[in-house]
PDB file of C-alpha atoms in Angstrom:
ATOM      1  CA  UNK A1357     118.063 122.680  92.484  1.00  0.00           C
ATOM      2  CA  UNK A1358     116.622 123.052  96.000  1.00  0.00           C
ATOM      3  CA  UNK A1359     115.721 119.494  97.047  1.00  0.00           C
ATOM      4  CA  UNK A1360     113.387 120.704  99.781  1.00  0.00           C
ATOM      5  CA  UNK A1361     111.485 122.882  97.321  1.00  0.00           C
ATOM      6  CA  UNK A1362     111.233 119.977  94.862  1.00  0.00           C
ATOM      7  CA  UNK A1363     109.848 117.666  97.533  1.00  0.00           C
ATOM      8  CA  UNK A1364     107.352 120.346  98.531  1.00  0.00           C
ATOM      9  CA  UNK A1365     106.116 120.537  94.938  1.00  0.00           C
ATOM     10  CA  UNK A1366     105.577 116.774  94.897  1.00  0.00           C
ATOM     11  CA  UNK A1367     103.253 116.889  97.896  1.00  0.00           C
ATOM     12  CA  UNK A1368      99.643 117.368  96.723  1.00  0.00           C
ATOM     13  CA  UNK A1369      97.679 120.256  98.157  1.00  0.00           C
ATOM     14  CA  UNK A1370      94.470 119.658 100.096  1.00  0.00           C
ATOM     15  CA  UNK A1371      92.467 121.182  97.230  1.00  0.00           C
ATOM     16  CA  UNK A1372      94.003 118.828  94.659  1.00  0.00           C
ATOM     17  CA  UNK A1373      93.301 115.775  96.844  1.00  0.00           C
ATOM     18  CA  UNK A1374      89.668 116.828  97.316  1.00  0.00           C
ATOM     19  CA  UNK A1375      89.221 117.491  93.603  1.00  0.00           C
ATOM     20  CA  UNK A1376      90.753 114.142  92.663  1.00  0.00           C
ATOM     21  CA  UNK A1377      88.625 112.290  95.213  1.00  0.00           C
ATOM     22  CA  UNK A1378      85.443 113.960  93.950  1.00  0.00           C
ATOM     23  CA  UNK A1379      86.441 113.205  90.360  1.00  0.00           C
ATOM     24  CA  UNK A1380      86.931 109.495  91.116  1.00  0.00           C
ATOM     25  CA  UNK A1381      83.730 109.352  93.146  1.00  0.00           C
ATOM     26  CA  UNK A1382      81.748 110.853  90.285  1.00  0.00           C
ATOM     27  CA  UNK A1383      83.263 108.418  87.760  1.00  0.00           C
ATOM     28  CA  UNK A1384      82.531 105.434  90.002  1.00  0.00           C
ATOM     29  CA  UNK A1385      78.914 106.477  90.573  1.00  0.00           C
ATOM     30  CA  UNK A1386      78.385 107.293  86.901  1.00  0.00           C
ATOM     31  CA  UNK A1387      79.821 103.959  85.799  1.00  0.00           C
ATOM     32  CA  UNK A1388      77.506 102.164  88.208  1.00  0.00           C
ATOM     33  CA  UNK A1389      74.217 103.898  87.347  1.00  0.00           C
ATOM     34  CA  UNK A1390      74.431 105.307  83.808  1.00  0.00           C
ATOM     35  CA  UNK A1391      73.013 103.097  81.053  1.00  0.00           C
ATOM     36  CA  UNK A1392      75.524 101.476  78.779  1.00  0.00           C
ATOM     37  CA  UNK A1393      76.298  98.469  76.653  1.00  0.00           C
ATOM     38  CA  UNK A1394      77.534  95.477  78.661  1.00  0.00           C
ATOM     39  CA  UNK A1395      80.163  93.595  76.661  1.00  0.00           C
ATOM     40  CA  UNK A1396      82.059  90.390  77.482  1.00  0.00           C
ATOM     41  CA  UNK A1397      85.812  90.710  77.764  1.00  0.00           C
ATOM     42  CA  UNK A1398      88.401  88.324  76.385  1.00  0.00           C
ATOM     43  CA  UNK A1399      88.758  84.866  77.895  1.00  0.00           C
ATOM     44  CA  UNK A1400      91.239  85.033  80.782  1.00  0.00           C
ATOM     45  CA  UNK A1401      93.948  82.421  81.495  1.00  0.00           C
ATOM     46  CA  UNK A1402      91.696  80.716  84.059  1.00  0.00           C
ATOM     47  CA  UNK A1403      88.892  80.387  81.478  1.00  0.00           C
ATOM     48  CA  UNK A1404      86.640  83.043  82.982  1.00  0.00           C
ATOM     49  CA  UNK A1405      85.315  86.152  81.222  1.00  0.00           C
ATOM     50  CA  UNK A1406      84.615  89.505  82.793  1.00  0.00           C
ATOM     51  CA  UNK A1407      81.825  91.787  81.613  1.00  0.00           C
ATOM     52  CA  UNK A1408      82.285  95.533  81.207  1.00  0.00           C
ATOM     53  CA  UNK A1409      79.677  98.285  81.195  1.00  0.00           C
ATOM     54  CA  UNK A1410      80.710 100.724  78.459  1.00  0.00           C
ATOM     55  CA  UNK A1411      79.076 103.999  79.462  1.00  0.00           C
ATOM     56  CA  UNK A1412      81.979 106.367  79.998  1.00  0.00           C
ATOM     57  CA  UNK A1413      81.023 108.227  76.829  1.00  0.00           C
ATOM     58  CA  UNK A1414      77.824 109.390  78.575  1.00  0.00           C
ATOM     59  CA  UNK A1415      79.831 110.286  81.656  1.00  0.00           C
ATOM     60  CA  UNK A1416      82.255 112.277  79.524  1.00  0.00           C
ATOM     61  CA  UNK A1417      79.461 114.146  77.749  1.00  0.00           C
ATOM     62  CA  UNK A1418      77.869 115.041  81.078  1.00  0.00           C
ATOM     63  CA  UNK A1419      81.112 116.493  82.324  1.00  0.00           C
ATOM     64  CA  UNK A1420      81.665 118.400  79.097  1.00  0.00           C
ATOM     65  CA  UNK A1421      78.220 119.934  79.486  1.00  0.00           C
ATOM     66  CA  UNK A1422      79.130 121.118  82.975  1.00  0.00           C
ATOM     67  CA  UNK A1423      82.501 122.349  81.753  1.00  0.00           C
ATOM     68  CA  UNK A1424      80.897 124.695  79.241  1.00  0.00           C
ATOM     69  CA  UNK A1425      79.336 126.664  82.098  1.00  0.00           C
ATOM     70  CA  UNK A1426      82.104 126.271  84.663  1.00  0.00           C
ATOM     71  CA  UNK A1427      85.248 126.416  82.497  1.00  0.00           C
ATOM     72  CA  UNK A1428      86.810 129.359  84.307  1.00  0.00           C
ATOM     73  CA  UNK A1429      86.230 127.743  87.688  1.00  0.00           C
ATOM     74  CA  UNK A1430      87.710 124.469  86.432  1.00  0.00           C
ATOM     75  CA  UNK A1431      90.815 126.255  85.179  1.00  0.00           C
ATOM     76  CA  UNK A1432      91.384 127.877  88.564  1.00  0.00           C
ATOM     77  CA  UNK A1433      91.098 124.539  90.353  1.00  0.00           C
ATOM     78  CA  UNK A1434      93.316 122.666  87.906  1.00  0.00           C
ATOM     79  CA  UNK A1435      96.028 125.359  88.154  1.00  0.00           C
ATOM     80  CA  UNK A1436      96.045 124.802  91.912  1.00  0.00           C
ATOM     81  CA  UNK A1437      96.552 121.054  91.474  1.00  0.00           C
ATOM     82  CA  UNK A1438     100.196 120.015  91.801  1.00  0.00           C
ATOM     83  CA  UNK A1439     100.261 116.259  91.886  1.00  0.00           C
ATOM     84  CA  UNK A1440      98.233 113.127  92.335  1.00  0.00           C
ATOM     85  CA  UNK A1441      98.696 110.288  94.749  1.00  0.00           C
ATOM     86  CA  UNK A1442      99.595 106.780  93.607  1.00  0.00           C
ATOM     87  CA  UNK A1443      98.039 103.901  95.494  1.00  0.00           C
ATOM     88  CA  UNK A1444     100.429 101.326  96.952  1.00  0.00           C
ATOM     89  CA  UNK A1445      99.675  98.471  94.570  1.00  0.00           C
ATOM     90  CA  UNK A1446     102.546  96.463  93.168  1.00  0.00           C
ATOM     91  CA  UNK A1447     101.009  94.515  90.317  1.00  0.00           C
ATOM     92  CA  UNK A1448      99.732  91.578  92.356  1.00  0.00           C
ATOM     93  CA  UNK A1449      96.173  91.242  91.039  1.00  0.00           C
ATOM     94  CA  UNK A1450      95.286  90.758  87.382  1.00  0.00           C
ATOM     95  CA  UNK A1451      91.673  91.967  87.449  1.00  0.00           C
ATOM     96  CA  UNK A1452      91.010  93.724  90.782  1.00  0.00           C
ATOM     97  CA  UNK A1453      87.482  95.025  91.254  1.00  0.00           C
ATOM     98  CA  UNK A1454      85.926  97.393  93.748  1.00  0.00           C
ATOM     99  CA  UNK A1455      82.138  97.515  94.205  1.00  0.00           C
ATOM    100  CA  UNK A1456      81.731  95.761  90.862  1.00  0.00           C
ATOM    101  CA  UNK A1457      84.002  98.199  89.003  1.00  0.00           C
ATOM    102  CA  UNK A1458      87.031  96.833  87.147  1.00  0.00           C
ATOM    103  CA  UNK A1459      89.839  99.104  88.367  1.00  0.00           C
ATOM    104  CA  UNK A1460      92.080  98.796  85.288  1.00  0.00           C
ATOM    105  CA  UNK A1461      89.214  99.730  82.982  1.00  0.00           C
ATOM    106  CA  UNK A1462      88.224 102.526  85.366  1.00  0.00           C
ATOM    107  CA  UNK A1463      91.680 104.118  85.602  1.00  0.00           C
ATOM    108  CA  UNK A1464      92.183 104.211  81.831  1.00  0.00           C
ATOM    109  CA  UNK A1465      88.928 106.129  81.386  1.00  0.00           C
ATOM    110  CA  UNK A1466      89.827 108.471  84.259  1.00  0.00           C
ATOM    111  CA  UNK A1467      93.170 109.237  82.648  1.00  0.00           C
ATOM    112  CA  UNK A1468      91.607 109.991  79.265  1.00  0.00           C
ATOM    113  CA  UNK A1469      89.068 112.317  80.874  1.00  0.00           C
ATOM    114  CA  UNK A1470      91.856 113.957  82.838  1.00  0.00           C
ATOM    115  CA  UNK A1471      93.689 114.669  79.588  1.00  0.00           C
ATOM    116  CA  UNK A1472      90.563 116.275  78.153  1.00  0.00           C
ATOM    117  CA  UNK A1473      89.871 118.339  81.276  1.00  0.00           C
ATOM    118  CA  UNK A1474      93.410 119.731  81.273  1.00  0.00           C
ATOM    119  CA  UNK A1475      93.317 120.593  77.564  1.00  0.00           C
ATOM    120  CA  UNK A1476      90.002 122.450  77.632  1.00  0.00           C
ATOM    121  CA  UNK A1477      90.927 124.957  80.376  1.00  0.00           C
ATOM    122  CA  UNK A1478      94.124 125.640  78.411  1.00  0.00           C
ATOM    123  CA  UNK A1479      91.909 126.477  75.438  1.00  0.00           C
ATOM    124  CA  UNK A1480      89.763 128.755  77.610  1.00  0.00           C
ATOM    125  CA  UNK A1481      92.875 130.507  78.909  1.00  0.00           C
ATOM    126  CA  UNK A1482      94.104 131.183  75.374  1.00  0.00           C
ATOM    127  CA  UNK A1483      90.714 132.707  74.530  1.00  0.00           C
ATOM    128  CA  UNK A1484      90.781 134.847  77.670  1.00  0.00           C
ATOM    129  CA  UNK A1485      94.307 136.081  76.881  1.00  0.00           C
ATOM    130  CA  UNK A1486      93.433 136.794  73.254  1.00  0.00           C
ATOM    131  CA  UNK A1487      96.154 134.410  72.054  1.00  0.00           C
ATOM    132  CA  UNK A1488      93.929 131.766  70.435  1.00  0.00           C
ATOM    133  CA  UNK A1489      95.756 130.632  67.316  1.00  0.00           C
ATOM    134  CA  UNK A1490      95.233 128.258  64.440  1.00  0.00           C
ATOM    135  CA  UNK A1491      97.815 125.972  66.040  1.00  0.00           C
ATOM    136  CA  UNK A1492      95.894 125.827  69.323  1.00  0.00           C
ATOM    137  CA  UNK A1493      92.648 125.084  67.472  1.00  0.00           C
ATOM    138  CA  UNK A1494      94.234 122.213  65.534  1.00  0.00           C
ATOM    139  CA  UNK A1495      95.830 120.699  68.636  1.00  0.00           C
ATOM    140  CA  UNK A1496      92.621 120.920  70.643  1.00  0.00           C
ATOM    141  CA  UNK A1497      90.496 119.575  67.784  1.00  0.00           C
ATOM    142  CA  UNK A1498      92.698 116.528  67.220  1.00  0.00           C
ATOM    143  CA  UNK A1499      92.834 115.709  70.927  1.00  0.00           C
ATOM    144  CA  UNK A1500      89.076 116.084  71.420  1.00  0.00           C
ATOM    145  CA  UNK A1501      88.328 113.870  68.428  1.00  0.00           C
ATOM    146  CA  UNK A1502      90.778 111.225  69.631  1.00  0.00           C
ATOM    147  CA  UNK A1503      89.497 111.203  73.226  1.00  0.00           C
ATOM    148  CA  UNK A1504      85.814 111.173  72.302  1.00  0.00           C
ATOM    149  CA  UNK A1505      86.531 108.419  69.781  1.00  0.00           C
ATOM    150  CA  UNK A1506      88.100 106.381  72.598  1.00  0.00           C
ATOM    151  CA  UNK A1507      84.907 106.614  74.650  1.00  0.00           C
ATOM    152  CA  UNK A1508      82.717 105.915  71.619  1.00  0.00           C
ATOM    153  CA  UNK A1509      84.714 102.739  70.915  1.00  0.00           C
ATOM    154  CA  UNK A1510      85.299 101.943  74.580  1.00  0.00           C
ATOM    155  CA  UNK A1511      84.378  98.315  73.977  1.00  0.00           C
ATOM    156  CA  UNK A1512      87.573  97.771  71.971  1.00  0.00           C
ATOM    157  CA  UNK A1513      89.644  98.421  75.103  1.00  0.00           C
ATOM    158  CA  UNK A1514      88.380  95.177  76.654  1.00  0.00           C
ATOM    159  CA  UNK A1515      90.462  93.065  74.263  1.00  0.00           C
ATOM    160  CA  UNK A1516      93.757  94.954  74.642  1.00  0.00           C
ATOM    161  CA  UNK A1517      96.877  93.631  76.338  1.00  0.00           C
ATOM    162  CA  UNK A1518      96.582  96.173  79.176  1.00  0.00           C
ATOM    163  CA  UNK A1519      93.182  94.831  80.222  1.00  0.00           C
ATOM    164  CA  UNK A1520      93.789  91.142  79.520  1.00  0.00           C
ATOM    165  CA  UNK A1521      97.316  90.552  80.789  1.00  0.00           C
ATOM    166  CA  UNK A1522      98.770  93.565  82.653  1.00  0.00           C
ATOM    167  CA  UNK A1523      98.602  93.364  86.438  1.00  0.00           C
ATOM    168  CA  UNK A1524      97.415  96.470  88.238  1.00  0.00           C
ATOM    169  CA  UNK A1525     100.385  98.114  89.896  1.00  0.00           C
ATOM    170  CA  UNK A1526     102.094 101.437  90.478  1.00  0.00           C
ATOM    171  CA  UNK A1527     103.317 101.706  86.885  1.00  0.00           C
ATOM    172  CA  UNK A1528      99.861 101.160  85.391  1.00  0.00           C
ATOM    173  CA  UNK A1529      98.095 103.498  87.827  1.00  0.00           C
ATOM    174  CA  UNK A1530     100.755 106.189  87.428  1.00  0.00           C
ATOM    175  CA  UNK A1531     100.602 105.859  83.655  1.00  0.00           C
ATOM    176  CA  UNK A1532      96.820 106.240  83.550  1.00  0.00           C
ATOM    177  CA  UNK A1533      96.348 108.982  86.140  1.00  0.00           C
ATOM    178  CA  UNK A1534      99.525 111.048  85.792  1.00  0.00           C
ATOM    179  CA  UNK A1535     101.464 110.259  82.645  1.00  0.00           C
ATOM    180  CA  UNK A1536      98.568 110.403  80.171  1.00  0.00           C
ATOM    181  CA  UNK A1537      96.862 113.634  81.282  1.00  0.00           C
ATOM    182  CA  UNK A1538      99.957 115.602  82.325  1.00  0.00           C
ATOM    183  CA  UNK A1539     102.368 114.709  79.495  1.00  0.00           C
ATOM    184  CA  UNK A1540      99.980 114.342  76.559  1.00  0.00           C
ATOM    185  CA  UNK A1541      98.835 117.931  77.194  1.00  0.00           C
ATOM    186  CA  UNK A1542     102.319 119.516  77.064  1.00  0.00           C
ATOM    187  CA  UNK A1543     101.693 120.908  73.577  1.00  0.00           C
ATOM    188  CA  UNK A1544      98.761 123.012  74.788  1.00  0.00           C
ATOM    189  CA  UNK A1545     100.751 124.516  77.645  1.00  0.00           C
ATOM    190  CA  UNK A1546     103.623 125.249  75.265  1.00  0.00           C
ATOM    191  CA  UNK A1547     101.329 127.010  72.787  1.00  0.00           C
ATOM    192  CA  UNK A1548     100.076 129.329  75.553  1.00  0.00           C
ATOM    193  CA  UNK A1549     103.541 130.907  75.663  1.00  0.00           C
ATOM    194  CA  UNK A1550     104.654 130.499  72.058  1.00  0.00           C
ATOM    195  CA  UNK A1551     103.013 131.909  68.950  1.00  0.00           C
ATOM    196  CA  UNK A1552     103.198 129.624  65.897  1.00  0.00           C
ATOM    197  CA  UNK A1553     102.041 130.672  62.446  1.00  0.00           C
ATOM    198  CA  UNK A1554     101.160 127.780  60.143  1.00  0.00           C
ATOM    199  CA  UNK A1555     100.911 128.013  56.396  1.00  0.00           C
ATOM    200  CA  UNK A1556      98.174 126.361  54.366  1.00  0.00           C
ATOM    201  CA  UNK A1557     100.436 123.493  53.326  1.00  0.00           C
ATOM    202  CA  UNK A1558     101.390 122.836  56.949  1.00  0.00           C
ATOM    203  CA  UNK A1559      97.742 122.783  58.043  1.00  0.00           C
ATOM    204  CA  UNK A1560      96.791 120.365  55.248  1.00  0.00           C
ATOM    205  CA  UNK A1561      99.763 118.098  56.025  1.00  0.00           C
ATOM    206  CA  UNK A1562      98.872 118.110  59.725  1.00  0.00           C
ATOM    207  CA  UNK A1563      95.244 117.187  59.014  1.00  0.00           C
ATOM    208  CA  UNK A1564      96.316 114.387  56.667  1.00  0.00           C
ATOM    209  CA  UNK A1565      98.693 113.023  59.308  1.00  0.00           C
ATOM    210  CA  UNK A1566      95.864 112.898  61.813  1.00  0.00           C
ATOM    211  CA  UNK A1567      93.369 111.325  59.396  1.00  0.00           C
ATOM    212  CA  UNK A1568      95.785 108.654  58.149  1.00  0.00           C
ATOM    213  CA  UNK A1569      96.904 107.896  61.683  1.00  0.00           C
ATOM    214  CA  UNK A1570      93.313 107.603  62.858  1.00  0.00           C
ATOM    215  CA  UNK A1571      92.307 105.320  59.977  1.00  0.00           C
ATOM    216  CA  UNK A1572      95.261 102.983  60.572  1.00  0.00           C
ATOM    217  CA  UNK A1573      94.904 103.008  64.362  1.00  0.00           C
ATOM    218  CA  UNK A1574      91.140 102.611  64.591  1.00  0.00           C
ATOM    219  CA  UNK A1575      90.843 100.245  61.612  1.00  0.00           C
ATOM    220  CA  UNK A1576      93.542  97.887  62.881  1.00  0.00           C
ATOM    221  CA  UNK A1577      92.235  97.862  66.450  1.00  0.00           C
ATOM    222  CA  UNK A1578      88.700  97.218  65.248  1.00  0.00           C
ATOM    223  CA  UNK A1579      89.863  94.292  63.137  1.00  0.00           C
ATOM    224  CA  UNK A1580      91.719  92.733  66.072  1.00  0.00           C
ATOM    225  CA  UNK A1581      88.751  93.204  68.406  1.00  0.00           C
ATOM    226  CA  UNK A1582      86.276  91.718  65.942  1.00  0.00           C
ATOM    227  CA  UNK A1583      88.542  88.722  65.374  1.00  0.00           C
ATOM    228  CA  UNK A1584      89.024  88.071  69.104  1.00  0.00           C
ATOM    229  CA  UNK A1585      85.248  88.089  69.607  1.00  0.00           C
ATOM    230  CA  UNK A1586      84.542  85.912  66.595  1.00  0.00           C
ATOM    231  CA  UNK A1587      87.424  84.433  64.544  1.00  0.00           C
ATOM    232  CA  UNK A1588      84.958  83.556  61.776  1.00  0.00           C
ATOM    233  CA  UNK A1589      83.710  87.116  61.349  1.00  0.00           C
ATOM    234  CA  UNK A1590      84.562  88.582  57.920  1.00  0.00           C
ATOM    235  CA  UNK A1591      87.115  91.372  57.700  1.00  0.00           C
ATOM    236  CA  UNK A1592      86.284  93.821  54.905  1.00  0.00           C
ATOM    237  CA  UNK A1593      83.900  91.229  53.471  1.00  0.00           C
ATOM    238  CA  UNK A1594      86.417  88.378  53.428  1.00  0.00           C
ATOM    239  CA  UNK A1595      87.426  85.708  55.987  1.00  0.00           C
ATOM    240  CA  UNK A1596      90.310  86.627  58.254  1.00  0.00           C
ATOM    241  CA  UNK A1597      93.553  84.830  57.452  1.00  0.00           C
ATOM    242  CA  UNK A1598      95.102  82.917  60.355  1.00  0.00           C
ATOM    243  CA  UNK A1599      98.315  80.919  60.461  1.00  0.00           C
ATOM    244  CA  UNK A1600      98.342  77.546  62.155  1.00  0.00           C
ATOM    245  CA  UNK A1601      95.034  78.051  63.917  1.00  0.00           C
ATOM    246  CA  UNK A1602      96.699  80.383  66.392  1.00  0.00           C
ATOM    247  CA  UNK A1603      95.869  84.002  67.138  1.00  0.00           C
ATOM    248  CA  UNK A1604      98.648  85.207  64.854  1.00  0.00           C
ATOM    249  CA  UNK A1605      96.224  87.060  62.687  1.00  0.00           C
ATOM    250  CA  UNK A1606      96.872  88.156  59.149  1.00  0.00           C
ATOM    251  CA  UNK A1607      94.083  90.622  58.558  1.00  0.00           C
ATOM    252  CA  UNK A1608      93.381  91.799  55.039  1.00  0.00           C
ATOM    253  CA  UNK A1609      95.041  95.186  54.680  1.00  0.00           C
ATOM    254  CA  UNK A1610      97.461  94.614  57.569  1.00  0.00           C
ATOM    255  CA  UNK A1611      99.840  92.180  55.914  1.00  0.00           C
ATOM    256  CA  UNK A1612     102.623  94.758  55.590  1.00  0.00           C
ATOM    257  CA  UNK A1613     103.339  95.182  59.304  1.00  0.00           C
ATOM    258  CA  UNK A1614     103.372  92.893  62.323  1.00  0.00           C
ATOM    259  CA  UNK A1615     102.177  95.705  64.599  1.00  0.00           C
ATOM    260  CA  UNK A1616     100.658  98.170  62.150  1.00  0.00           C
ATOM    261  CA  UNK A1617      98.604  99.624  65.016  1.00  0.00           C
ATOM    262  CA  UNK A1618     101.851 101.150  66.289  1.00  0.00           C
ATOM    263  CA  UNK A1619     102.149 103.141  63.069  1.00  0.00           C
ATOM    264  CA  UNK A1620      98.695 104.611  63.649  1.00  0.00           C
ATOM    265  CA  UNK A1621      99.637 105.457  67.243  1.00  0.00           C
ATOM    266  CA  UNK A1622     102.789 107.248  66.125  1.00  0.00           C
ATOM    267  CA  UNK A1623     101.060 109.251  63.392  1.00  0.00           C
ATOM    268  CA  UNK A1624      98.377 110.386  65.840  1.00  0.00           C
ATOM    269  CA  UNK A1625     100.977 111.402  68.419  1.00  0.00           C
ATOM    270  CA  UNK A1626     102.867 113.312  65.727  1.00  0.00           C
ATOM    271  CA  UNK A1627      99.679 115.105  64.628  1.00  0.00           C
ATOM    272  CA  UNK A1628      99.210 116.425  68.193  1.00  0.00           C
ATOM    273  CA  UNK A1629     102.674 118.021  68.049  1.00  0.00           C
ATOM    274  CA  UNK A1630     102.898 119.295  64.472  1.00  0.00           C
ATOM    275  CA  UNK A1631     100.696 122.357  65.206  1.00  0.00           C
ATOM    276  CA  UNK A1632     103.566 123.592  67.418  1.00  0.00           C
ATOM    277  CA  UNK A1633     105.968 123.914  64.505  1.00  0.00           C
ATOM    278  CA  UNK A1634     109.604 122.802  64.664  1.00  0.00           C
ATOM    279  CA  UNK A1635     111.242 125.569  66.693  1.00  0.00           C
ATOM    280  CA  UNK A1636     111.454 123.498  69.883  1.00  0.00           C
ATOM    281  CA  UNK A1637     111.684 119.791  70.772  1.00  0.00           C
ATOM    282  CA  UNK A1638     109.530 120.289  73.885  1.00  0.00           C
ATOM    283  CA  UNK A1639     106.125 119.785  72.156  1.00  0.00           C
ATOM    284  CA  UNK A1640     107.481 116.591  70.581  1.00  0.00           C
ATOM    285  CA  UNK A1641     108.073 114.862  73.904  1.00  0.00           C
ATOM    286  CA  UNK A1642     105.011 112.632  73.462  1.00  0.00           C
ATOM    287  CA  UNK A1643     105.773 111.257  69.950  1.00  0.00           C
ATOM    288  CA  UNK A1644     109.481 110.827  70.799  1.00  0.00           C
ATOM    289  CA  UNK A1645     108.659 108.953  73.994  1.00  0.00           C
ATOM    290  CA  UNK A1646     106.052 106.853  72.170  1.00  0.00           C
ATOM    291  CA  UNK A1647     108.490 105.955  69.389  1.00  0.00           C
ATOM    292  CA  UNK A1648     111.024 104.669  71.922  1.00  0.00           C
ATOM    293  CA  UNK A1649     108.345 102.773  73.847  1.00  0.00           C
ATOM    294  CA  UNK A1650     106.782 101.100  70.812  1.00  0.00           C
ATOM    295  CA  UNK A1651     110.101 100.053  69.289  1.00  0.00           C
ATOM    296  CA  UNK A1652     111.049  98.537  72.652  1.00  0.00           C
ATOM    297  CA  UNK A1653     107.720  96.691  72.786  1.00  0.00           C
ATOM    298  CA  UNK A1654     108.135  95.435  69.236  1.00  0.00           C
ATOM    299  CA  UNK A1655     111.643  94.172  69.931  1.00  0.00           C
ATOM    300  CA  UNK A1656     110.416  92.492  73.121  1.00  0.00           C
ATOM    301  CA  UNK A1657     107.700  90.679  71.174  1.00  0.00           C
ATOM    302  CA  UNK A1658     110.201  89.760  68.449  1.00  0.00           C
ATOM    303  CA  UNK A1659     112.335  88.050  71.091  1.00  0.00           C
ATOM    304  CA  UNK A1660     109.410  86.337  72.833  1.00  0.00           C
ATOM    305  CA  UNK A1661     107.230  85.135  69.946  1.00  0.00           C
ATOM    306  CA  UNK A1662     109.718  82.824  68.142  1.00  0.00           C
ATOM    307  CA  UNK A1663     110.136  80.805  71.326  1.00  0.00           C
ATOM    308  CA  UNK A1664     106.400  80.686  71.966  1.00  0.00           C
ATOM    309  CA  UNK A1665     105.099  80.016  68.429  1.00  0.00           C
ATOM    310  CA  UNK A1666     108.217  78.461  66.796  1.00  0.00           C
ATOM    311  CA  UNK A1667     107.640  77.574  63.115  1.00  0.00           C
ATOM    312  CA  UNK A1668     104.278  79.369  63.074  1.00  0.00           C
ATOM    313  CA  UNK A1669     106.020  82.647  63.887  1.00  0.00           C
ATOM    314  CA  UNK A1670     108.646  82.020  61.207  1.00  0.00           C
ATOM    315  CA  UNK A1671     105.881  81.587  58.623  1.00  0.00           C
ATOM    316  CA  UNK A1672     104.137  84.693  59.898  1.00  0.00           C
ATOM    317  CA  UNK A1673     107.308  86.789  59.600  1.00  0.00           C
ATOM    318  CA  UNK A1674     107.878  85.462  56.092  1.00  0.00           C
ATOM    319  CA  UNK A1675     104.438  86.648  55.009  1.00  0.00           C
ATOM    320  CA  UNK A1676     104.588  89.893  57.024  1.00  0.00           C
ATOM    321  CA  UNK A1677     108.116  91.201  56.385  1.00  0.00           C
ATOM    322  CA  UNK A1678     107.821  94.648  57.951  1.00  0.00           C
ATOM    323  CA  UNK A1679     107.395  95.508  61.613  1.00  0.00           C
ATOM    324  CA  UNK A1680     105.928  99.000  61.995  1.00  0.00           C
ATOM    325  CA  UNK A1681     106.512 101.147  58.901  1.00  0.00           C
ATOM    326  CA  UNK A1682     106.185  99.222  55.599  1.00  0.00           C
ATOM    327  CA  UNK A1683     109.349  99.235  53.446  1.00  0.00           C
ATOM    328  CA  UNK A1684     111.276 101.153  56.125  1.00  0.00           C
ATOM    329  CA  UNK A1685     111.221  99.177  59.415  1.00  0.00           C
TER     330      UNK A1685
END
């Protein structure tokens, strides 16, 4: 491989820098002026609580409206984009803000929108080339539903580990702005060059995978968010079950897995790849990567929690025997 050519590819073009700067500027202005629900975040280690304006769904809808009329122009610009710059932050600040905007919250939303705005021009290109397939429709539909659902339930993000405890650094910024939009969209690019014919059974199985994954993922995350806001709030009409007064929550319906949300994540990731068939491992990069990541996270927590919670964790593990997939792992 020509090292000089590779380095040249990693240098962003002037057009891509301008586009990225305009994109961030629009998001910052929209977040500042668009109406939205202001929700309190989780209590931080110093006892303070940040407040977040959840209005990125309106911002997303505005951009989608523009994209309908300018899709071809967007595709041309995105094809010219080669890379994105990473700011020189090294995870020093926990909740950095700029002009009243929480940067961690901001970058996550930017990454999700970036994923959407890469997928949709791919869809337009397949229509232009006359190669639009059932597989492409399924992939695009699942991704759009997932991304729009994120913005609709944006409030739930305020109680996640990434917002509460992760420090803003290169890894987090790179993950939000590069990894999410440019790797989660691999399936769409692959389908542009590969024709996949799905049978009825395959389509039904794919839809069921998405629906089950969504129900587990969204249901579990909603339960955790509701509990963190109000531990006395009922879950499915009954009080939440807590061990030892700690935040080791046993939610009704989740007692078969310590991190059942991971199962929902994995099923959703798999549903994005199943429309591509099984002829190549390339479209399965995302679910394979996610499986490795989530198992590593689960093992990390398994090593950390016994020391932190001691006998409370032992009781929790006794009552919740499975980790991710009930009766398997």
